XYZ file of C-alpha atoms in Angstrom:
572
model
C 0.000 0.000 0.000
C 1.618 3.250 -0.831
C 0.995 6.881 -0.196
C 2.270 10.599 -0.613
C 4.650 11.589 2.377
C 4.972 14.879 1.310
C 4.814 18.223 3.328
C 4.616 21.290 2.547
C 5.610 24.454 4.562
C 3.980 27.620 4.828
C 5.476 30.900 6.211
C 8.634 29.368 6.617
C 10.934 30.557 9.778
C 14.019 30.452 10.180
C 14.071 28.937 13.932
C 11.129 26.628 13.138
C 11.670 25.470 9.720
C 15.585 25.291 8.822
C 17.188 22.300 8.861
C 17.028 18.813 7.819
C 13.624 17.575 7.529
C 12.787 12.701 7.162
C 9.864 11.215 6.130
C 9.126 8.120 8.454
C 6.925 5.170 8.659
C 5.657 3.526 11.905
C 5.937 -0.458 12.519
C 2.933 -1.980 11.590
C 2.709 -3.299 15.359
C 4.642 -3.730 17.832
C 6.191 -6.907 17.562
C 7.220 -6.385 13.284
C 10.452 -4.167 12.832
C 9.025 -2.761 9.739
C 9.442 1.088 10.589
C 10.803 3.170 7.441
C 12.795 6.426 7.543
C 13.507 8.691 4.201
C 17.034 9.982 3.757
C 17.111 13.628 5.131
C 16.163 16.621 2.948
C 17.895 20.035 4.226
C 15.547 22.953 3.679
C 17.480 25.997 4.369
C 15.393 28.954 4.722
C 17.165 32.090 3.340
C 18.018 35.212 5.111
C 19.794 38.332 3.526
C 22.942 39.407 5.096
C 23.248 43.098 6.456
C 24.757 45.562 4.133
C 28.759 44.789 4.219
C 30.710 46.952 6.433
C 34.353 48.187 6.087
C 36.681 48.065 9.507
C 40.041 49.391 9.791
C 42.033 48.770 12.392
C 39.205 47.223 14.324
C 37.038 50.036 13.921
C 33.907 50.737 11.591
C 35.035 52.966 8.793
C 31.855 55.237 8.095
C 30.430 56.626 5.067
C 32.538 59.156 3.812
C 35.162 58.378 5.892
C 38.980 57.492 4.891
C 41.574 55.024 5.430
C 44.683 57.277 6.231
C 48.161 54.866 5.424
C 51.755 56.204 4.406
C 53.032 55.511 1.032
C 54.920 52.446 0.723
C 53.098 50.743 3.943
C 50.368 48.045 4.380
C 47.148 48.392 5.587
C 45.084 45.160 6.686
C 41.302 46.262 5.783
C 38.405 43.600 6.771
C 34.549 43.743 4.888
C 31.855 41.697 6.798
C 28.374 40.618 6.178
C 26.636 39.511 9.482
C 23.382 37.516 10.170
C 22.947 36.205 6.584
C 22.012 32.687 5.570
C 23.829 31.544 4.052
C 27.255 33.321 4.297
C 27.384 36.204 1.700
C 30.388 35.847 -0.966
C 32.534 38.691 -0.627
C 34.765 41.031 -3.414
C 37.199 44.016 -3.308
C 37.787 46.417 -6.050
C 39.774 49.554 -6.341
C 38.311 51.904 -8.886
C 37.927 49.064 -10.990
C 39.869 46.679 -10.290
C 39.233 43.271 -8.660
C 41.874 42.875 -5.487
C 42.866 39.383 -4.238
C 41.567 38.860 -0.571
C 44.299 37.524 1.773
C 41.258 34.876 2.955
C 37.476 34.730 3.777
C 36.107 33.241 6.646
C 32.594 32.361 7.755
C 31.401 31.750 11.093
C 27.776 31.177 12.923
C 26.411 34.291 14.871
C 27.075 33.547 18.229
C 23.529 34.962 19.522
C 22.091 33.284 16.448
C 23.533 30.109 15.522
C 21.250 29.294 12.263
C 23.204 32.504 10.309
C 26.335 33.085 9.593
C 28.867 35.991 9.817
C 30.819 36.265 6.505
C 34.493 38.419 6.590
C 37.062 39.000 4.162
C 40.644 40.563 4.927
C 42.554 42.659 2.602
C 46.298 43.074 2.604
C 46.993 46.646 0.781
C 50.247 48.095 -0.394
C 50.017 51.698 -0.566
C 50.965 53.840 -3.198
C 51.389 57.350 -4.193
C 49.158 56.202 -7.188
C 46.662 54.415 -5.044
C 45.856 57.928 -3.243
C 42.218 59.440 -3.469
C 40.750 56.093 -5.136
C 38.056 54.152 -3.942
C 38.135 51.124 -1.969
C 34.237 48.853 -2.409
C 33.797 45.954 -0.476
C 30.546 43.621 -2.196
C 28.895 41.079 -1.091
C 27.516 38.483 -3.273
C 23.754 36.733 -1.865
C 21.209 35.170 -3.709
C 18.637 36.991 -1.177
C 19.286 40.374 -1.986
C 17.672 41.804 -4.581
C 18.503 41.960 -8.204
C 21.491 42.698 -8.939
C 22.071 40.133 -5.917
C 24.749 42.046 -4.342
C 25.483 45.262 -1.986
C 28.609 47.513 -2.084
C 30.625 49.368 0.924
C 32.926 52.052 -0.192
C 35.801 54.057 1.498
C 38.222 56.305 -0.113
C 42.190 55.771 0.115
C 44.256 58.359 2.004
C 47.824 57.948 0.816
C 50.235 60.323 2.697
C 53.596 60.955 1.193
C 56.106 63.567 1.085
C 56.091 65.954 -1.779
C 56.900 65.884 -5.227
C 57.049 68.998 -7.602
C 57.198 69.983 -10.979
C 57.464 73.139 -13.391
C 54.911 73.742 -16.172
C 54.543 76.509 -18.580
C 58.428 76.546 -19.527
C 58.836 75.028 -22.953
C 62.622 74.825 -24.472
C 61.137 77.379 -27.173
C 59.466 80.200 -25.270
C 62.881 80.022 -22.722
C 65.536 80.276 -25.679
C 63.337 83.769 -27.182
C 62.793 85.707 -23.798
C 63.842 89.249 -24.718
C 63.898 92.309 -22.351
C 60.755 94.218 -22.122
C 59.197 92.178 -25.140
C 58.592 89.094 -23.470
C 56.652 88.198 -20.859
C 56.890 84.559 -18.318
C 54.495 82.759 -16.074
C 55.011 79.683 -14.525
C 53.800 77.428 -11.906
C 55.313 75.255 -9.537
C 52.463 72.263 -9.098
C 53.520 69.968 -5.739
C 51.626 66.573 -5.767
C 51.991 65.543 -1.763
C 49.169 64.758 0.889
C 48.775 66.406 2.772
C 48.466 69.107 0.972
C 52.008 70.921 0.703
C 53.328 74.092 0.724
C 55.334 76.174 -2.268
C 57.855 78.522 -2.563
C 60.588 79.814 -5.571
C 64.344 80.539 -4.831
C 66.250 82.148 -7.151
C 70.228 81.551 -7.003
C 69.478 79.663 -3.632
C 67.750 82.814 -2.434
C 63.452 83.083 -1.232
C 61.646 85.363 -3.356
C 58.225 86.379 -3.113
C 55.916 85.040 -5.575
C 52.571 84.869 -6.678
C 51.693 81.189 -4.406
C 52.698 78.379 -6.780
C 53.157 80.675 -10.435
C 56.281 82.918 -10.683
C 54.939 85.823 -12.787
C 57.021 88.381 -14.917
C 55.689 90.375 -16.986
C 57.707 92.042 -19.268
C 61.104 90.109 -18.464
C 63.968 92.404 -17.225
C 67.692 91.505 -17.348
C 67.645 91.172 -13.533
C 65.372 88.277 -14.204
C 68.062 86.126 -15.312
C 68.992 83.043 -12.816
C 68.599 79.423 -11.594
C 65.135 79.421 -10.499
C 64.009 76.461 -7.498
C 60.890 75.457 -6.850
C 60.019 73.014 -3.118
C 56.999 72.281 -1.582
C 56.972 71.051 2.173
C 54.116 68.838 4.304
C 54.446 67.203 7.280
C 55.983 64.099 6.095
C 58.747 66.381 4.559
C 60.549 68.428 2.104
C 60.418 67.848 -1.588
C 63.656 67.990 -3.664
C 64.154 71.304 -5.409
C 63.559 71.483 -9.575
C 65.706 73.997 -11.234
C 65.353 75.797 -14.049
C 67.528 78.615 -15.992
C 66.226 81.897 -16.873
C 68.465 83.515 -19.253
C 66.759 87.171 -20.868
C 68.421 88.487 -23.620
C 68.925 91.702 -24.544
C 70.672 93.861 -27.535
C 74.064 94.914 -26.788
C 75.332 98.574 -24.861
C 78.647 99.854 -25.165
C 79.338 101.108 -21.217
C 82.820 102.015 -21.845
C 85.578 103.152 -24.949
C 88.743 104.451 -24.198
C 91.387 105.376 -22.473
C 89.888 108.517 -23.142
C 87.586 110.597 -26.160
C 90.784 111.703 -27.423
C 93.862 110.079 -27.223
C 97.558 111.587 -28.181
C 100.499 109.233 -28.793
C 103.873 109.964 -30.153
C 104.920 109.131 -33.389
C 106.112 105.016 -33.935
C 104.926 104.551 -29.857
C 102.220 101.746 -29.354
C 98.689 102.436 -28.711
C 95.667 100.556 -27.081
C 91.898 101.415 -27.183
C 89.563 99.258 -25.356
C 85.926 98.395 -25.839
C 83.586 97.528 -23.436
C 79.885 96.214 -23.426
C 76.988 94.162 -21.624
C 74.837 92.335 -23.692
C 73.292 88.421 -23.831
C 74.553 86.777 -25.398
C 77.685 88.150 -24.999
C 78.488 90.677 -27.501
C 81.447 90.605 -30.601
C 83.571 93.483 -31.327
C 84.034 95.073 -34.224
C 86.605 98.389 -34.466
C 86.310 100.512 -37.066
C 88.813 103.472 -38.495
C 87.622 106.153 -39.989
C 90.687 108.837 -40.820
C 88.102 111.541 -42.140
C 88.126 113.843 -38.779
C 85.819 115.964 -40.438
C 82.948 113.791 -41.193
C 80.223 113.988 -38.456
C 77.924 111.781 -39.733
C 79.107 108.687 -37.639
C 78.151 106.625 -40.561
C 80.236 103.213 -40.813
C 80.387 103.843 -44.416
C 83.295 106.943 -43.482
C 85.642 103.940 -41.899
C 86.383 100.400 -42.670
C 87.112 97.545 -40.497
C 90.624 96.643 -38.566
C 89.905 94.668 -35.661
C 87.456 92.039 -34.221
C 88.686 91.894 -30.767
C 87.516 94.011 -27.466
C 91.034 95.447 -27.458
C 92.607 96.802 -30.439
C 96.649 96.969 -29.646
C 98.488 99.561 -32.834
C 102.089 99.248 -33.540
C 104.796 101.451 -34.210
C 101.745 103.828 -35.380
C 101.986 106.083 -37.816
C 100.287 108.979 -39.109
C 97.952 106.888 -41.334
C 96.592 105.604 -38.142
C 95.215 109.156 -36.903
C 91.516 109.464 -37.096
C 88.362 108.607 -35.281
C 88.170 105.105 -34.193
C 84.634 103.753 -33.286
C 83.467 100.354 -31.792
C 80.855 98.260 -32.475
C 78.847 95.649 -30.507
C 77.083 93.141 -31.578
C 74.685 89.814 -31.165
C 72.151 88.101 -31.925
C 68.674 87.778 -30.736
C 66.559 84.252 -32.359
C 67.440 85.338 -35.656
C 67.877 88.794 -35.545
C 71.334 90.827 -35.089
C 71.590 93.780 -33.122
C 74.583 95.889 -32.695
C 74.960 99.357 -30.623
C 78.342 102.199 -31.721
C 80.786 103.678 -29.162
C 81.758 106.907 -29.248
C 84.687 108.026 -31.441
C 88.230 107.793 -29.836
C 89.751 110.277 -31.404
C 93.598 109.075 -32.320
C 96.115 112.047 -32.592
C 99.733 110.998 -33.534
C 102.078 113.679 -32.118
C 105.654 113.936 -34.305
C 108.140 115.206 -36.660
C 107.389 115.841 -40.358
C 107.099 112.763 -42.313
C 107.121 111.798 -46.241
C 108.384 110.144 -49.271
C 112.193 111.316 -48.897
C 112.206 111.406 -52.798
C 109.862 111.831 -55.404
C 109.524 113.440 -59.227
C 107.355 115.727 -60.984
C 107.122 116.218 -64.892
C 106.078 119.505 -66.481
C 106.162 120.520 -70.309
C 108.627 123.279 -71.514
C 106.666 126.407 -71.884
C 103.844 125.410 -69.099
C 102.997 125.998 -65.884
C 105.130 123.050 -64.049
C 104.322 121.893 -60.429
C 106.492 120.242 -57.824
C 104.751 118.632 -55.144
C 105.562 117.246 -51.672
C 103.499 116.239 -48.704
C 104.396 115.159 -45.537
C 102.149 114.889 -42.398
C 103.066 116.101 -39.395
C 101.226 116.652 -35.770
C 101.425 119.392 -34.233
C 100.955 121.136 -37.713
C 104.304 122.532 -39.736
C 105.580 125.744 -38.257
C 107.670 126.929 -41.095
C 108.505 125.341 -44.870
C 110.838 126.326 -47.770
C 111.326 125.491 -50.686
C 115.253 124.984 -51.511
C 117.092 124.373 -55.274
C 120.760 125.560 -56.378
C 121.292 128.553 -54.077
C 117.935 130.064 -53.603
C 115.425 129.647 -51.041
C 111.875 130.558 -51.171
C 110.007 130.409 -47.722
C 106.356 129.085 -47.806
C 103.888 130.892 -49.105
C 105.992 133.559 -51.136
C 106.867 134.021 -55.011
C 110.006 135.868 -57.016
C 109.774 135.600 -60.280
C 108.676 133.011 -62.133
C 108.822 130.801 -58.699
C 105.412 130.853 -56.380
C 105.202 128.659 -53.164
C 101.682 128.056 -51.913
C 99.859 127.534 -48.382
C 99.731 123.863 -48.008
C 96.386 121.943 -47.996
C 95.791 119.685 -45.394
C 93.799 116.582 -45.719
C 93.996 114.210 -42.423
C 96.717 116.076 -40.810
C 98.901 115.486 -43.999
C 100.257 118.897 -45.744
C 100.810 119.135 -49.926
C 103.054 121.600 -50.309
C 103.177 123.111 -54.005
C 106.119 124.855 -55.758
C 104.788 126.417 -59.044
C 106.928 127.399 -61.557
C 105.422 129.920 -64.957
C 106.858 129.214 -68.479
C 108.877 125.859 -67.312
C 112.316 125.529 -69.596
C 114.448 122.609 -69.786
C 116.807 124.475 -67.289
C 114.240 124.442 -64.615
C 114.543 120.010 -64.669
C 116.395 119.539 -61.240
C 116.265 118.728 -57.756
C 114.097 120.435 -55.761
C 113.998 120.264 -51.877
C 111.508 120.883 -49.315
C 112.210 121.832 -46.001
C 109.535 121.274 -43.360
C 109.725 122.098 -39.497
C 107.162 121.949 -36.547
C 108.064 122.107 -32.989
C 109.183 118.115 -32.593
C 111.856 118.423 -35.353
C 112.361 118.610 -39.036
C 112.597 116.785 -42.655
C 114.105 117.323 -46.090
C 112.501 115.819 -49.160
C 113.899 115.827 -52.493
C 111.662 116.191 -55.979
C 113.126 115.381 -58.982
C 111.769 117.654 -61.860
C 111.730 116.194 -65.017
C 110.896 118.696 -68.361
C 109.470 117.569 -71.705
C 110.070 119.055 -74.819
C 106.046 121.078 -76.040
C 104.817 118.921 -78.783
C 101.734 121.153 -78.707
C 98.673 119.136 -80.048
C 96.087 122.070 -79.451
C 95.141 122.264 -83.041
C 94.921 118.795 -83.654
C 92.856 118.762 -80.641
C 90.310 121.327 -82.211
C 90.395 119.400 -85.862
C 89.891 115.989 -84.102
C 86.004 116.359 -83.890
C 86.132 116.797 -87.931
C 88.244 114.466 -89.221
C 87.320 111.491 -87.222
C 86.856 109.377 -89.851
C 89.984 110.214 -91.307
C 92.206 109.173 -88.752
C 95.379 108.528 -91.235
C 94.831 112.096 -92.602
C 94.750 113.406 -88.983
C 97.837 112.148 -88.060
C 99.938 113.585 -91.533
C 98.554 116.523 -89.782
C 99.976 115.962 -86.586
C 103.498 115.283 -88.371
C 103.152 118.882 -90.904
C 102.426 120.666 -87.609
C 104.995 119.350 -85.806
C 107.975 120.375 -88.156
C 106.460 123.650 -88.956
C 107.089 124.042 -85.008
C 110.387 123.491 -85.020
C 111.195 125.826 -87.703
C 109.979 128.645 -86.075
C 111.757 127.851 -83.050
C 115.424 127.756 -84.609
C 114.264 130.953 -86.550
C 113.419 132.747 -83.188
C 116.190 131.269 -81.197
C 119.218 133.788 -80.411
C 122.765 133.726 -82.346
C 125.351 134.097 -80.009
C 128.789 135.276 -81.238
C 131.640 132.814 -81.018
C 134.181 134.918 -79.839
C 131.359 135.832 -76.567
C 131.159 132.433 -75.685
C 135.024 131.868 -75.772
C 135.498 135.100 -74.117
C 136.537 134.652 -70.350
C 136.791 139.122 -69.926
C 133.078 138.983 -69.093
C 132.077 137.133 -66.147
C 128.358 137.191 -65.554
C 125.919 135.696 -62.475
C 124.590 132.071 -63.442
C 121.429 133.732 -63.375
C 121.915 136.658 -65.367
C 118.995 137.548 -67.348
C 119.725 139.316 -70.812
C 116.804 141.471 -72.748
C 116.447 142.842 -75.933
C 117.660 145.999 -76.124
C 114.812 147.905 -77.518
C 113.340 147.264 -74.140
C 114.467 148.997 -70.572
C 116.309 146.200 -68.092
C 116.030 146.724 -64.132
C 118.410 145.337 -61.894
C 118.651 144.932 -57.918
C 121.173 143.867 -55.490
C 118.865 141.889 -52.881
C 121.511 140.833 -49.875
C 120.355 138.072 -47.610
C 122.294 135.841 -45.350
C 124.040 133.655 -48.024
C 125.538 137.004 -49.860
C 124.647 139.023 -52.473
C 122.504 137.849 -55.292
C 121.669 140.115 -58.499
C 117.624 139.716 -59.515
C 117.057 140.831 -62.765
C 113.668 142.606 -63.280
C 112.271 142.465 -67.313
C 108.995 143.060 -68.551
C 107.102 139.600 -69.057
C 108.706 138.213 -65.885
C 111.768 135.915 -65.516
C 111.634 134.163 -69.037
C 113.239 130.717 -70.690
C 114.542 129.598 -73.961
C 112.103 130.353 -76.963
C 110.096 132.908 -75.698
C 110.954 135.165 -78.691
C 112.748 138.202 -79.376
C 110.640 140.108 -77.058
C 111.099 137.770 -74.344
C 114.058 137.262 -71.938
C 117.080 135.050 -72.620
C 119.588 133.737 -70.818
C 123.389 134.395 -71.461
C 125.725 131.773 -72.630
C 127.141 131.321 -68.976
C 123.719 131.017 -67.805
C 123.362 128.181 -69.619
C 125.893 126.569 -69.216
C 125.610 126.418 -65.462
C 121.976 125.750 -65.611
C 122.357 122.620 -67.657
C 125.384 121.114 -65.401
C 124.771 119.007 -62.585
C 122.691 120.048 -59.696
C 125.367 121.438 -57.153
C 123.599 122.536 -53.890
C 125.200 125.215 -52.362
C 124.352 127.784 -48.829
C 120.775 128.603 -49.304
C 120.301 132.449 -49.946
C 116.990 133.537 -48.566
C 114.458 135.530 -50.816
């Protein structure tokens, strides 16, 4: 005979109705061993755990409370879910991501035997990367409702000692920081907990700043430096970050000298120096200019000698007087930029100096010119011009002779011995005499005449016959011979018997005249003797200046065509 043992439980409790639960059959009497008993069934009636709670060392971390630990130690964090049935499972995630539990363990209430106390430690390392997450504790239970599981959170407190950085300083924006173009922030961001304190140095020293930004706005040259930045908590001090602040600015010449105006003797050594600030640091450039009578100041007056902050001159000379300016320069990014000194003003103090010989040419019948220049500082005194036994102070004239005022270009003197209706007899040496108060010098000027092939028709025919130039020059030749028949035609016989005759002796510079025309003569005495001037109409004249013209005598000629022979200079 069979039959349904079943049972079914209402309103299930969890003292009444949990645990394991037979089905059993009675003996049919009393004497018959024929009692049945199922196998047991286990109904365990469910009870949700209490929402998981977070404890730190042994005490209940709160809701929006933190667990405090030091970077680099451990902290030993427990999550429990009491009174559930059965015993919750439990997780740990940081942010999002799961943590391995050092174990679980799960335990029967005391007070309540039938449920079950679920707890899960946590070993954590702490990190400075760990700080200001969030620490959840869940626990898993098929009795909660959907999603079946209930978080606890806590947030990480990771103390360490500062660490500090420098933003806003880019290679770029560092290399271009000009003087009162550019401007410069920057910050100083500490990451420490707690919460640090900031401060700049510059060179090692404190300087007062904005908080954490070091503001400067334009840049000045002062700005320039090794700038620190350190924060400070109460764990400790940070180590300091450095950074260079180099401002540029154009270059300033401070100083030129020895002085605005320097004298030096003649051949002595001379040093200027140039001085200036600038970043970066400045190049030198001298420059001479020997005009002393430009002002402009332009570089274009001078050209370049020296690229060095000293300039050191030799054995100078008087080609070395003049202004001599400095110039600084660098370079800003890609831009130059250069500042001028003053002028140091170079004076060479010494005797007379020049060529101690030189020549001249002139053409018989012209104006001829013999030329010397020397320079001298302080400025010649007193000149002359010397030849044979006269001497003809400067500026005077006699004669055909006519000394001029020197012109002076750069403290050098040209001084210029003209000389009307030039003859072959006037071709000699020439000397020029030049004093100033430290000393004097001689120079000699050879004087070279040229026979007059004049060529001032040919010259006022040439526009005409230009395509003829063969024509021209048969010309040239007809001209040329014509010339030089009227020259021996004009020229003077002398008798043979007054050139062999030794009763008359005359001056070497005896003048003769036609004698149609009145002759002058005067005794001039000067410190060298008597000399005899002759005075004629038409002024001193040469060789072929007609019959109206002055000649000289035989014995004039013949001394004025022998060799030069200098003798006491008789002054005029």
């Amino acid at each position: 005979m069979g039959g349904d043992c079943s049972l079914w439980v209402r309103a299930a409790t969890l003292q009444l109705d949990d645990g394991q639960w037979q089905c059993q059959v009675t003996a049919s009497n009393y004497d018959v061993q024929d009692a049945l008993s199922s196998p047991p069934a286990a109904l365990a009636v469910r009870v949700p755990p209490q929402t998981p709670r977070i404890l730190y060392n042994g005490s209940h971390v709160l809701p929006g409370q933190n667990i405090t630990v030091p970077a680099g130690g451990r902290a030993t964090v427990v999550c429990e879910a009491r009174y559930g049935n059965p015993p919750a499972y439990i997780e740990w995630y940081l942010e999002k991501e799961r943590l391995t539990a050092w174990s679980q363990t799960n335990s029967s209430e005391v007070e309540r035997p039938r449920v079950w106390a679920a707890r899960s430690v946590l070993e954590l390392g702490a990190t400075r990367t760990a700080h200001g997450k969030q620490l959840s504790c869940r626990a898993h239970h098929p009795s909660y409702p959907s999603p079946y599981y209930r978080d606890s959170y806590t947030m990480l407190d990771v103390t360490f000692v500062p660490e500090v950085s420098i933003v806003g300083a880019d290679a770029s924006s560092l290399a271009s920081l000009e003087e009162g173009s550019s401007a410069l922030t920057l910050e100083c961001r500490a990451d420490g907990n707690p919460s640090p304190y900031v401060w700049w140095t510059r060179d090692g020293q404190v300087i007062a700043t904005n908080g954490a930004k070091l503001i400067r706005a334009p840049v000045n040259r002062n700005d320039s430096g090794i700038y620190g930045c350190q924060a400070r908590n109460s764990l400790g001090t940070s180590d300091s970050v450095k950074i260079e602040i180099d401002v540029k600015f154009p270059p300033r010449v401070t100083w030129v000298g020895p002085d605005t105006v320097v004298e030096a003797n003649l051949f002595s050594e001379v040093t200027l120096e140039c001085k200036a600030e600038g970043n970066p640091t400045p190049s030198y450039q001298w420059y001479h200019n020997p005009n002393l009578s430009s002002m402009s100041g332009h570089l274009d007056d001078g050209y370049p000698i020296s690229s060095t902050p000293q300039l050191l001159l030799h054995n100078v000379s008087y080609n070395q007087h003049g202004r001599y300016t400095c110039i600084a320069t660098n370079h800003i990014g890609l831009e130059e930029r250069s500042h001028q000194s003053e002028a140091v003003t170079l004076n060479v103090l010494g005797p007379p100096v020049g060529a101690d010989t030189s020549t001249a040419h002139a053409w018989s019948g012209s104006e001829g010119r013999v030329q010397a220049s020397v320079c001298a500082d302080p400025p010649p005194r007193r000149a002359a011009w010397l030849w044979g036994s006269l001497r003809l102070d400067v500026p005077s004239h006699i004669g055909r002779y006519k000394t001029l005022e020197p012109n002076n270009i750069n403290g050098c003197y040209r001084y210029t011995l003209l000389i009307s209706s030039t003859s072959l007899s006037d071709a000699r040496v020439y000397v020029l005499h030049v004093e100033n108060e430290r000393g004097f010098s001689s120079h000699s000027v050879a004087l070279t005449v040229h026979e007059n092939f004049s060529l001032t028709e040919t010259a006022h025919v040439a526009p005409l016959i230009a395509a003829a130039l063969l024509v021209a020059a048969l010309l040239v030749l007809v001209l040329c011979l014509v010339v030089r028949c009227k020259r021996k035609r004009d020229s003077v016989e002398y008798k043979t018997d007054d050139l062999d005759s030794e009763k008359t002796v005359l001056p070497a510079d005896a003048v003769y005249s036609p004698r149609d025309q009145p002759r002058t003569a005067a005794m001039r005495v000067g410190t060298g003797g008597p000399e005899c001037v002759a005075g004629v109409a038409g002024g001193v004249g040469g060789m072929g200046g007609g019959r109206t013209g002055a000649r000289y005598s035989p014995g004039a000629l013949q001394v004025r065509r022998a060799a030069v022979v200098l003798q006491p200079p008789t002054t005029v």
